[in-house]
């Protein structure tokens, strides 16, 4: 048995408000606990998006009633809300800016719309960018010009990790995360229908995947980008992009530790220490995760807690399983059972 600190997932799509048929604060935080995650940072591309005082309250009131683990909620950059959001900054996980096309309405196509956010949002709270390839390069230039920290979500390409490395070497305040699906899957994956394969950023080449593993020291965090959509939606004529990931991230990474592709210290650094530092998350008292590093098991969607009902890792055999999660002195998860009640979760920013 190994004891880990409480793990933080800085990138989760909870889907509430608005799309609770996919997931809600209850099921998302059940998935988190079953995956050894004791705090989640929730993305703002809900329905409506979280982009002002009233919509932030909508998300936080649902979380207050339903969350079983700790949390904070991102606010989303829109065309004309930069000043309003800077006033909400301290109540938020951070500011999310969607600079490339993805699921939901939040999107800043026009570069002139980026500037007010970079100028107004307080520097002690990160701006997280969904920005791929050349858009990411532009985002890094903005960070340099406005001299403020940015965090790049879900990097997937060799060119991205190498540019972030170069930017860090020059003292630009950029951090980044990688999602498990970009570490364990590539675009030549077979056995998933085209709809299920849809995800943004798309799965990349084997060369890109290799470059991510070779440059793990450049990558600050592991983050799921847990993006649940139902089986019916994924198998429909217009499948939305996204994979669930909360319950499979830690087992996949523990399996990689078993295969000596990773050390436990690196895992702890990227799932606890670094996210706590980057996102200003205070230490969760009396909080830890016990894992059986030798338990071999098979991932099956039917056993997972997400409402979406599927996983891209169906049938994968992994070694490493979460046995118990203690959150602020209470057993929150034990041997497959969720014990924390809805509403037990606390807002990290409250
Ligand atoms: O695949 C994705 N799904 N990428 C995103 O950026 C958004 C996410 C979602 O919300 O479904
Ligand atoms: Zn996302």
mmCIF file of C-alpha atoms and ligand atoms in Angstrom:
data_model
loop_
_atom_site.group_PDB
_atom_site.id
_atom_site.type_symbol
_atom_site.label_atom_id
_atom_site.label_comp_id
_atom_site.label_asym_id
_atom_site.label_seq_id
_atom_site.Cartn_x
_atom_site.Cartn_y
_atom_site.Cartn_z
ATOM 1 C CA UNK A 1 0.000 0.000 0.000
ATOM 2 C CA UNK A 2 1.240 3.491 -0.851
ATOM 3 C CA UNK A 3 -0.017 6.750 0.621
ATOM 4 C CA UNK A 4 -0.310 9.777 -1.663
ATOM 5 C CA UNK A 5 -1.364 13.324 -0.813
ATOM 6 C CA UNK A 6 -4.786 14.534 -2.000
ATOM 7 C CA UNK A 7 -4.605 14.801 -5.792
ATOM 8 C CA UNK A 8 -5.771 17.885 -7.664
ATOM 9 C CA UNK A 9 -7.344 17.801 -11.129
ATOM 10 C CA UNK A 10 -7.135 21.318 -12.541
ATOM 11 C CA UNK A 11 -9.255 20.572 -15.646
ATOM 12 C CA UNK A 12 -12.749 19.085 -15.262
ATOM 13 C CA UNK A 13 -15.959 19.656 -17.236
ATOM 14 C CA UNK A 14 -18.681 19.163 -14.630
ATOM 15 C CA UNK A 15 -21.561 20.055 -17.068
ATOM 16 C CA UNK A 16 -23.700 21.744 -14.408
ATOM 17 C CA UNK A 17 -25.441 24.119 -14.956
ATOM 18 C CA UNK A 18 -27.256 23.059 -18.070
ATOM 19 C CA UNK A 19 -26.202 19.602 -19.222
ATOM 20 C CA UNK A 20 -26.743 17.381 -16.227
ATOM 21 C CA UNK A 21 -27.758 14.480 -18.445
ATOM 22 C CA UNK A 22 -24.001 14.195 -19.191
ATOM 23 C CA UNK A 23 -22.717 14.802 -15.637
ATOM 24 C CA UNK A 24 -23.387 16.998 -12.611
ATOM 25 C CA UNK A 25 -21.600 18.137 -9.462
ATOM 26 C CA UNK A 26 -22.599 14.918 -7.711
ATOM 27 C CA UNK A 27 -21.446 12.400 -10.333
ATOM 28 C CA UNK A 28 -18.334 14.371 -11.322
ATOM 29 C CA UNK A 29 -17.126 14.532 -7.723
ATOM 30 C CA UNK A 30 -17.979 10.835 -7.155
ATOM 31 C CA UNK A 31 -15.756 10.064 -10.150
ATOM 32 C CA UNK A 32 -13.067 12.305 -8.724
ATOM 33 C CA UNK A 33 -13.007 10.555 -5.343
ATOM 34 C CA UNK A 34 -13.040 7.103 -6.936
ATOM 35 C CA UNK A 35 -10.017 8.279 -8.934
ATOM 36 C CA UNK A 36 -8.101 9.549 -5.896
ATOM 37 C CA UNK A 37 -8.805 13.194 -6.720
ATOM 38 C CA UNK A 38 -9.734 15.327 -3.705
ATOM 39 C CA UNK A 39 -10.136 18.695 -5.447
ATOM 40 C CA UNK A 40 -11.282 19.620 -8.950
ATOM 41 C CA UNK A 41 -11.135 22.891 -10.844
ATOM 42 C CA UNK A 42 -14.279 23.177 -12.987
ATOM 43 C CA UNK A 43 -14.292 24.601 -16.505
ATOM 44 C CA UNK A 44 -16.747 27.370 -17.476
ATOM 45 C CA UNK A 45 -18.105 26.077 -20.841
ATOM 46 C CA UNK A 46 -21.415 25.068 -19.288
ATOM 47 C CA UNK A 47 -24.919 26.080 -20.388
ATOM 48 C CA UNK A 48 -25.060 28.988 -19.762
ATOM 49 C CA UNK A 49 -21.307 29.557 -19.653
ATOM 50 C CA UNK A 50 -19.857 30.876 -16.377
ATOM 51 C CA UNK A 51 -18.966 34.413 -17.391
ATOM 52 C CA UNK A 52 -20.370 36.858 -14.805
ATOM 53 C CA UNK A 53 -21.578 37.203 -11.237
ATOM 54 C CA UNK A 54 -24.953 35.530 -11.752
ATOM 55 C CA UNK A 55 -23.678 32.528 -13.703
ATOM 56 C CA UNK A 56 -20.820 31.991 -11.245
ATOM 57 C CA UNK A 57 -23.399 31.863 -8.467
ATOM 58 C CA UNK A 58 -25.424 29.359 -10.510
ATOM 59 C CA UNK A 59 -22.468 26.962 -10.644
ATOM 60 C CA UNK A 60 -21.375 27.553 -7.053
ATOM 61 C CA UNK A 61 -24.841 27.018 -5.594
ATOM 62 C CA UNK A 62 -25.108 23.661 -7.384
ATOM 63 C CA UNK A 63 -21.623 22.767 -6.151
ATOM 64 C CA UNK A 64 -22.474 23.787 -2.574
ATOM 65 C CA UNK A 65 -25.400 21.360 -2.547
ATOM 66 C CA UNK A 66 -23.914 18.473 -4.477
ATOM 67 C CA UNK A 67 -20.107 18.373 -4.487
ATOM 68 C CA UNK A 68 -18.538 15.491 -2.551
ATOM 69 C CA UNK A 69 -14.927 16.659 -2.967
ATOM 70 C CA UNK A 70 -13.376 20.128 -2.832
ATOM 71 C CA UNK A 71 -13.568 22.410 -5.823
ATOM 72 C CA UNK A 72 -13.189 25.805 -7.436
ATOM 73 C CA UNK A 73 -14.904 27.180 -10.534
ATOM 74 C CA UNK A 74 -13.210 28.886 -13.482
ATOM 75 C CA UNK A 75 -14.768 31.924 -15.124
ATOM 76 C CA UNK A 76 -14.732 32.195 -18.917
ATOM 77 C CA UNK A 77 -13.410 35.056 -21.027
ATOM 78 C CA UNK A 78 -15.970 36.598 -23.379
ATOM 79 C CA UNK A 79 -15.892 39.567 -25.764
ATOM 80 C CA UNK A 80 -16.839 42.184 -23.168
ATOM 81 C CA UNK A 81 -16.492 40.834 -19.621
ATOM 82 C CA UNK A 82 -12.817 41.504 -18.771
ATOM 83 C CA UNK A 83 -13.525 44.097 -16.072
ATOM 84 C CA UNK A 84 -16.394 42.151 -14.521
ATOM 85 C CA UNK A 85 -14.238 39.026 -14.327
ATOM 86 C CA UNK A 86 -11.291 40.739 -12.713
ATOM 87 C CA UNK A 87 -13.658 41.658 -9.857
ATOM 88 C CA UNK A 88 -14.625 37.972 -9.521
ATOM 89 C CA UNK A 89 -11.053 36.692 -9.766
ATOM 90 C CA UNK A 90 -10.572 35.890 -6.082
ATOM 91 C CA UNK A 91 -13.730 33.798 -6.040
ATOM 92 C CA UNK A 92 -12.651 31.834 -9.108
ATOM 93 C CA UNK A 93 -10.187 29.042 -9.854
ATOM 94 C CA UNK A 94 -8.835 31.303 -12.579
ATOM 95 C CA UNK A 95 -9.728 32.690 -15.992
ATOM 96 C CA UNK A 96 -10.233 30.293 -18.887
ATOM 97 C CA UNK A 97 -9.744 31.632 -22.395
ATOM 98 C CA UNK A 98 -10.854 29.514 -25.368
ATOM 99 C CA UNK A 99 -8.685 30.628 -28.258
ATOM 100 C CA UNK A 100 -9.418 27.645 -30.510
ATOM 101 C CA UNK A 101 -12.678 26.012 -31.501
ATOM 102 C CA UNK A 102 -14.097 23.491 -29.090
ATOM 103 C CA UNK A 103 -17.304 22.423 -27.305
ATOM 104 C CA UNK A 104 -19.535 25.270 -26.059
ATOM 105 C CA UNK A 105 -20.064 28.950 -26.780
ATOM 106 C CA UNK A 106 -17.021 30.565 -25.178
ATOM 107 C CA UNK A 107 -14.625 31.472 -27.964
ATOM 108 C CA UNK A 108 -12.403 34.472 -28.585
ATOM 109 C CA UNK A 109 -11.631 34.410 -32.306
ATOM 110 C CA UNK A 110 -10.418 37.930 -32.582
ATOM 111 C CA UNK A 111 -6.996 38.554 -31.027
ATOM 112 C CA UNK A 112 -7.981 42.102 -30.062
ATOM 113 C CA UNK A 113 -10.433 40.528 -27.598
ATOM 114 C CA UNK A 114 -7.563 38.845 -25.725
ATOM 115 C CA UNK A 115 -5.841 42.048 -24.652
ATOM 116 C CA UNK A 116 -8.316 43.367 -22.034
ATOM 117 C CA UNK A 117 -8.216 40.013 -20.249
ATOM 118 C CA UNK A 118 -4.416 39.937 -20.169
ATOM 119 C CA UNK A 119 -4.377 43.505 -18.839
ATOM 120 C CA UNK A 120 -7.199 43.226 -16.284
ATOM 121 C CA UNK A 121 -7.054 39.771 -14.728
ATOM 122 C CA UNK A 122 -5.012 39.837 -11.480
ATOM 123 C CA UNK A 123 -1.565 38.337 -11.881
ATOM 124 C CA UNK A 124 -1.718 36.162 -8.769
ATOM 125 C CA UNK A 125 -4.445 34.025 -10.345
ATOM 126 C CA UNK A 126 -3.606 32.130 -13.532
ATOM 127 C CA UNK A 127 -5.082 32.535 -16.959
ATOM 128 C CA UNK A 128 -5.586 29.111 -18.519
ATOM 129 C CA UNK A 129 -5.499 28.950 -22.299
ATOM 130 C CA UNK A 130 -7.122 26.452 -24.599
ATOM 131 C CA UNK A 131 -4.693 27.200 -27.384
ATOM 132 C CA UNK A 132 -3.242 24.769 -29.872
ATOM 133 C CA UNK A 133 -0.080 25.027 -31.948
ATOM 134 C CA UNK A 134 0.374 28.543 -33.397
ATOM 135 C CA UNK A 135 -2.384 29.930 -31.196
ATOM 136 C CA UNK A 136 -0.366 28.660 -28.229
ATOM 137 C CA UNK A 137 2.685 30.488 -29.537
ATOM 138 C CA UNK A 138 0.612 33.676 -29.714
ATOM 139 C CA UNK A 139 -0.596 33.105 -26.149
ATOM 140 C CA UNK A 140 2.976 32.754 -24.920
ATOM 141 C CA UNK A 141 3.893 36.008 -26.655
ATOM 142 C CA UNK A 142 1.001 37.720 -24.836
ATOM 143 C CA UNK A 143 2.287 36.319 -21.514
ATOM 144 C CA UNK A 144 5.723 37.769 -22.283
ATOM 145 C CA UNK A 145 4.394 41.157 -23.390
ATOM 146 C CA UNK A 146 2.028 41.577 -20.437
ATOM 147 C CA UNK A 147 4.446 39.840 -18.059
ATOM 148 C CA UNK A 148 1.924 37.605 -16.383
ATOM 149 C CA UNK A 149 1.549 33.850 -15.692
ATOM 150 C CA UNK A 150 -0.391 31.664 -18.093
ATOM 151 C CA UNK A 151 -1.120 27.958 -17.947
ATOM 152 C CA UNK A 152 -1.531 26.053 -21.205
ATOM 153 C CA UNK A 153 -4.244 23.400 -21.047
ATOM 154 C CA UNK A 154 -3.861 19.896 -22.483
ATOM 155 C CA UNK A 155 -0.737 20.115 -24.615
ATOM 156 C CA UNK A 156 -0.546 17.328 -27.182
ATOM 157 C CA UNK A 157 2.167 18.116 -29.746
ATOM 158 C CA UNK A 158 5.939 17.895 -29.893
ATOM 159 C CA UNK A 159 6.130 21.463 -31.237
ATOM 160 C CA UNK A 160 4.106 22.636 -28.229
ATOM 161 C CA UNK A 161 6.201 21.007 -25.529
ATOM 162 C CA UNK A 162 9.411 22.206 -27.199
ATOM 163 C CA UNK A 163 8.177 25.795 -27.477
ATOM 164 C CA UNK A 164 7.094 25.798 -23.818
ATOM 165 C CA UNK A 165 10.520 24.489 -22.882
ATOM 166 C CA UNK A 166 12.186 27.337 -24.774
ATOM 167 C CA UNK A 167 9.800 29.903 -23.244
ATOM 168 C CA UNK A 168 10.522 28.622 -19.718
ATOM 169 C CA UNK A 169 14.262 28.817 -20.382
ATOM 170 C CA UNK A 170 13.785 32.492 -21.228
ATOM 171 C CA UNK A 171 11.896 33.198 -18.015
ATOM 172 C CA UNK A 172 8.432 33.583 -19.523
ATOM 173 C CA UNK A 173 5.829 32.687 -16.899
ATOM 174 C CA UNK A 174 4.251 29.708 -18.627
ATOM 175 C CA UNK A 175 3.177 26.385 -17.137
ATOM 176 C CA UNK A 176 1.312 23.542 -18.800
ATOM 177 C CA UNK A 177 -0.574 20.310 -18.320
ATOM 178 C CA UNK A 178 -1.039 17.097 -20.275
ATOM 179 C CA UNK A 179 -4.087 14.838 -20.305
ATOM 180 C CA UNK A 180 -3.724 11.061 -19.916
ATOM 181 C CA UNK A 181 -5.337 10.437 -23.309
ATOM 182 C CA UNK A 182 -2.549 12.401 -24.995
ATOM 183 C CA UNK A 183 0.030 10.286 -23.150
ATOM 184 C CA UNK A 184 -1.544 6.864 -23.664
ATOM 185 C CA UNK A 185 -3.466 7.129 -26.963
ATOM 186 C CA UNK A 186 -2.510 8.269 -30.453
ATOM 187 C CA UNK A 187 -4.349 9.021 -33.682
ATOM 188 C CA UNK A 188 -3.802 5.527 -35.085
ATOM 189 C CA UNK A 189 -5.808 4.026 -32.247
ATOM 190 C CA UNK A 190 -8.201 1.346 -33.501
ATOM 191 C CA UNK A 191 -11.263 -0.131 -31.885
ATOM 192 C CA UNK A 192 -13.081 3.145 -31.154
ATOM 193 C CA UNK A 193 -15.778 4.467 -33.510
ATOM 194 C CA UNK A 194 -15.045 7.870 -35.133
ATOM 195 C CA UNK A 195 -17.501 9.618 -32.807
ATOM 196 C CA UNK A 196 -15.892 8.241 -29.687
ATOM 197 C CA UNK A 197 -12.465 9.294 -30.999
ATOM 198 C CA UNK A 198 -13.538 12.951 -31.232
ATOM 199 C CA UNK A 199 -11.605 15.067 -28.747
ATOM 200 C CA UNK A 200 -9.982 18.530 -28.758
ATOM 201 C CA UNK A 201 -7.034 18.715 -29.044
ATOM 202 C CA UNK A 202 -7.220 15.683 -31.341
ATOM 203 C CA UNK A 203 -5.173 12.592 -30.589
ATOM 204 C CA UNK A 204 -1.722 13.177 -32.065
ATOM 205 C CA UNK A 205 0.952 11.081 -33.764
ATOM 206 C CA UNK A 206 3.140 8.514 -32.043
ATOM 207 C CA UNK A 207 6.081 10.924 -32.504
ATOM 208 C CA UNK A 208 4.156 13.606 -30.600
ATOM 209 C CA UNK A 209 3.279 11.156 -27.814
ATOM 210 C CA UNK A 210 6.930 10.140 -27.565
ATOM 211 C CA UNK A 211 8.020 13.787 -27.338
ATOM 212 C CA UNK A 212 5.619 14.374 -24.430
ATOM 213 C CA UNK A 213 7.105 11.423 -22.525
ATOM 214 C CA UNK A 214 10.648 12.519 -23.340
ATOM 215 C CA UNK A 215 9.950 16.041 -22.076
ATOM 216 C CA UNK A 216 7.905 15.221 -18.984
ATOM 217 C CA UNK A 217 10.143 17.580 -16.990
ATOM 218 C CA UNK A 218 8.706 20.495 -19.013
ATOM 219 C CA UNK A 219 5.122 19.496 -18.135
ATOM 220 C CA UNK A 220 3.903 20.833 -14.781
ATOM 221 C CA UNK A 221 0.641 18.970 -14.248
ATOM 222 C CA UNK A 222 -1.378 15.941 -15.190
ATOM 223 C CA UNK A 223 -4.990 17.007 -15.797
ATOM 224 C CA UNK A 224 -7.845 14.861 -17.065
ATOM 225 C CA UNK A 225 -9.778 17.316 -19.250
ATOM 226 C CA UNK A 226 -12.642 15.081 -18.055
ATOM 227 C CA UNK A 227 -15.218 15.911 -20.755
ATOM 228 C CA UNK A 228 -18.175 13.556 -20.420
ATOM 229 C CA UNK A 229 -20.692 13.175 -23.252
ATOM 230 C CA UNK A 230 -23.188 10.324 -23.284
ATOM 231 C CA UNK A 231 -22.783 7.184 -25.374
ATOM 232 C CA UNK A 232 -25.814 8.209 -27.449
ATOM 233 C CA UNK A 233 -24.227 11.603 -28.169
ATOM 234 C CA UNK A 234 -20.819 10.135 -29.008
ATOM 235 C CA UNK A 235 -22.435 7.602 -31.358
ATOM 236 C CA UNK A 236 -24.722 10.190 -33.019
ATOM 237 C CA UNK A 237 -24.297 11.866 -36.419
ATOM 238 C CA UNK A 238 -22.665 14.937 -34.823
ATOM 239 C CA UNK A 239 -20.559 13.593 -31.962
ATOM 240 C CA UNK A 240 -19.289 16.223 -29.496
ATOM 241 C CA UNK A 241 -15.559 16.099 -28.653
ATOM 242 C CA UNK A 242 -14.364 14.871 -25.283
ATOM 243 C CA UNK A 243 -13.340 11.900 -23.133
ATOM 244 C CA UNK A 244 -14.156 11.171 -19.489
ATOM 245 C CA UNK A 245 -10.992 10.687 -17.412
ATOM 246 C CA UNK A 246 -11.381 11.316 -13.685
ATOM 247 C CA UNK A 247 -11.470 7.677 -12.622
ATOM 248 C CA UNK A 248 -8.838 6.376 -15.001
ATOM 249 C CA UNK A 249 -6.056 8.981 -14.699
ATOM 250 C CA UNK A 250 -4.440 7.752 -11.493
ATOM 251 C CA UNK A 251 -4.670 4.016 -12.336
ATOM 252 C CA UNK A 252 -3.129 4.635 -15.781
ATOM 253 C CA UNK A 253 -0.310 6.663 -14.240
ATOM 254 C CA UNK A 254 0.264 4.130 -11.438
ATOM 255 C CA UNK A 255 0.481 1.509 -14.157
ATOM 256 C CA UNK A 256 3.107 3.663 -15.883
ATOM 257 C CA UNK A 257 4.975 3.848 -12.562
ATOM 258 C CA UNK A 258 4.852 0.039 -12.433
ATOM 259 C CA UNK A 259 6.278 -0.037 -15.951
ATOM 260 C CA UNK A 260 9.029 2.380 -14.862
ATOM 261 C CA UNK A 261 7.961 5.047 -17.343
ATOM 262 C CA UNK A 262 7.455 7.439 -14.427
ATOM 263 C CA UNK A 263 8.401 7.679 -10.750
ATOM 264 C CA UNK A 264 6.017 8.110 -7.857
ATOM 265 C CA UNK A 265 7.729 11.382 -6.955
ATOM 266 C CA UNK A 266 7.040 12.787 -10.402
ATOM 267 C CA UNK A 267 3.427 11.655 -10.141
ATOM 268 C CA UNK A 268 3.031 13.463 -6.794
ATOM 269 C CA UNK A 269 4.739 16.566 -8.123
ATOM 270 C CA UNK A 270 2.423 16.769 -11.163
ATOM 271 C CA UNK A 271 -0.835 15.803 -9.406
ATOM 272 C CA UNK A 272 -0.327 17.598 -6.109
ATOM 273 C CA UNK A 273 2.607 19.952 -5.522
ATOM 274 C CA UNK A 274 2.621 21.750 -8.875
ATOM 275 C CA UNK A 275 -1.146 22.235 -9.254
ATOM 276 C CA UNK A 276 -1.311 23.487 -5.640
ATOM 277 C CA UNK A 277 1.423 26.026 -6.362
ATOM 278 C CA UNK A 278 0.193 27.145 -9.802
ATOM 279 C CA UNK A 279 -3.446 27.546 -8.749
ATOM 280 C CA UNK A 280 -2.863 28.753 -5.175
ATOM 281 C CA UNK A 281 -4.625 25.799 -3.593
ATOM 282 C CA UNK A 282 -4.129 25.616 0.172
ATOM 283 C CA UNK A 283 -3.081 22.274 1.679
ATOM 284 C CA UNK A 284 -6.161 20.127 2.382
ATOM 285 C CA UNK A 285 -5.725 19.136 6.033
ATOM 286 C CA UNK A 286 -5.809 15.440 7.027
ATOM 287 C CA UNK A 287 -6.218 14.447 3.403
ATOM 288 C CA UNK A 288 -4.569 11.475 1.687
ATOM 289 C CA UNK A 289 -5.094 8.705 -0.837
ATOM 290 C CA UNK A 290 -4.172 5.054 -0.260
ATOM 291 C CA UNK A 291 -3.433 3.029 -3.351
ATOM 292 C CA UNK A 292 -2.606 -0.639 -3.819
ATOM 293 C CA UNK A 293 0.219 -0.405 -6.324
ATOM 294 C CA UNK A 294 0.080 -4.150 -7.024
ATOM 295 C CA UNK A 295 -3.660 -4.599 -7.588
ATOM 296 C CA UNK A 296 -4.283 -5.635 -11.194
ATOM 297 C CA UNK A 297 -7.721 -4.904 -12.638
ATOM 298 C CA UNK A 298 -9.577 -4.183 -15.829
ATOM 299 C CA UNK A 299 -11.104 -0.797 -16.615
ATOM 300 C CA UNK A 300 -14.824 -1.111 -17.390
ATOM 301 C CA UNK A 301 -17.205 1.803 -17.895
ATOM 302 C CA UNK A 302 -19.909 -0.128 -16.079
ATOM 303 C CA UNK A 303 -17.888 0.169 -12.857
ATOM 304 C CA UNK A 304 -17.224 3.927 -13.154
ATOM 305 C CA UNK A 305 -19.267 6.687 -11.535
ATOM 306 C CA UNK A 306 -19.487 9.174 -14.401
ATOM 307 C CA UNK A 307 -22.951 9.554 -15.910
ATOM 308 C CA UNK A 308 -21.551 9.403 -19.449
ATOM 309 C CA UNK A 309 -21.407 5.604 -19.486
ATOM 310 C CA UNK A 310 -18.231 4.954 -21.487
ATOM 311 C CA UNK A 311 -14.457 5.283 -21.411
ATOM 312 C CA UNK A 312 -11.844 5.235 -24.188
ATOM 313 C CA UNK A 313 -9.855 2.856 -21.965
ATOM 314 C CA UNK A 314 -12.510 0.096 -21.879
ATOM 315 C CA UNK A 315 -10.878 -3.293 -21.322
ATOM 316 C CA UNK A 316 -7.427 -1.915 -20.449
ATOM 317 C CA UNK A 317 -5.649 -3.975 -17.844
ATOM 318 C CA UNK A 318 -3.818 -1.832 -15.323
ATOM 319 C CA UNK A 319 -1.856 -2.374 -12.143
ATOM 320 C CA UNK A 320 -2.584 0.139 -9.394
ATOM 321 C CA UNK A 321 -5.896 0.834 -7.690
ATOM 322 C CA UNK A 322 -7.347 3.411 -5.315
ATOM 323 C CA UNK A 323 -8.311 1.755 -2.019
ATOM 324 C CA UNK A 324 -9.212 4.630 0.257
ATOM 325 C CA UNK A 325 -9.511 8.411 0.120
ATOM 326 C CA UNK A 326 -9.502 10.464 3.302
ATOM 327 C CA UNK A 327 -10.649 14.045 2.799
ATOM 328 C CA UNK A 328 -10.327 16.475 5.709
ATOM 329 C CA UNK A 329 -10.350 13.684 8.273
ATOM 330 C CA UNK A 330 -13.328 11.752 6.850
ATOM 331 C CA UNK A 331 -13.182 8.574 4.759
ATOM 332 C CA UNK A 332 -14.636 9.791 1.469
ATOM 333 C CA UNK A 333 -14.079 6.640 -0.595
ATOM 334 C CA UNK A 334 -13.235 3.064 0.363
ATOM 335 C CA UNK A 335 -13.051 -0.145 -1.695
ATOM 336 C CA UNK A 336 -15.357 0.995 -4.453
ATOM 337 C CA UNK A 337 -17.839 2.816 -2.217
ATOM 338 C CA UNK A 338 -18.366 6.573 -2.150
ATOM 339 C CA UNK A 339 -18.805 7.587 1.479
ATOM 340 C CA UNK A 340 -18.647 11.398 1.318
ATOM 341 C CA UNK A 341 -22.108 12.920 1.083
ATOM 342 C CA UNK A 342 -23.304 15.544 -1.421
ATOM 343 C CA UNK A 343 -22.405 18.957 -0.001
ATOM 344 C CA UNK A 344 -19.329 17.693 1.876
ATOM 345 C CA UNK A 345 -17.068 19.328 -0.724
ATOM 346 C CA UNK A 346 -15.778 22.800 0.037
ATOM 347 C CA UNK A 347 -15.127 25.723 -2.259
ATOM 348 C CA UNK A 348 -11.368 26.283 -2.128
ATOM 349 C CA UNK A 349 -11.878 29.981 -2.905
ATOM 350 C CA UNK A 350 -14.635 30.647 -0.360
HETATM 351 O O1 LIG B 1 -12.600 17.478 -26.283
HETATM 352 C C1 LIG B 1 -12.915 18.474 -25.651
HETATM 353 N N1 LIG B 1 -14.062 18.514 -24.956
HETATM 354 N N2 LIG B 1 -12.116 19.541 -25.648
HETATM 355 C C2 LIG B 1 -12.482 20.708 -25.079
HETATM 356 O O2 LIG B 1 -11.726 21.642 -25.119
HETATM 357 C C3 LIG B 1 -13.821 20.851 -24.486
HETATM 358 C C4 LIG B 1 -14.325 19.561 -24.039
HETATM 359 C C5 LIG B 1 -15.781 19.579 -23.661
HETATM 360 O O3 LIG B 1 -16.185 20.484 -22.922
HETATM 361 O O4 LIG B 1 -16.500 18.672 -24.060
HETATM 362 ZN ZN1 LIG B 2 -11.349 21.060 -21.388
#
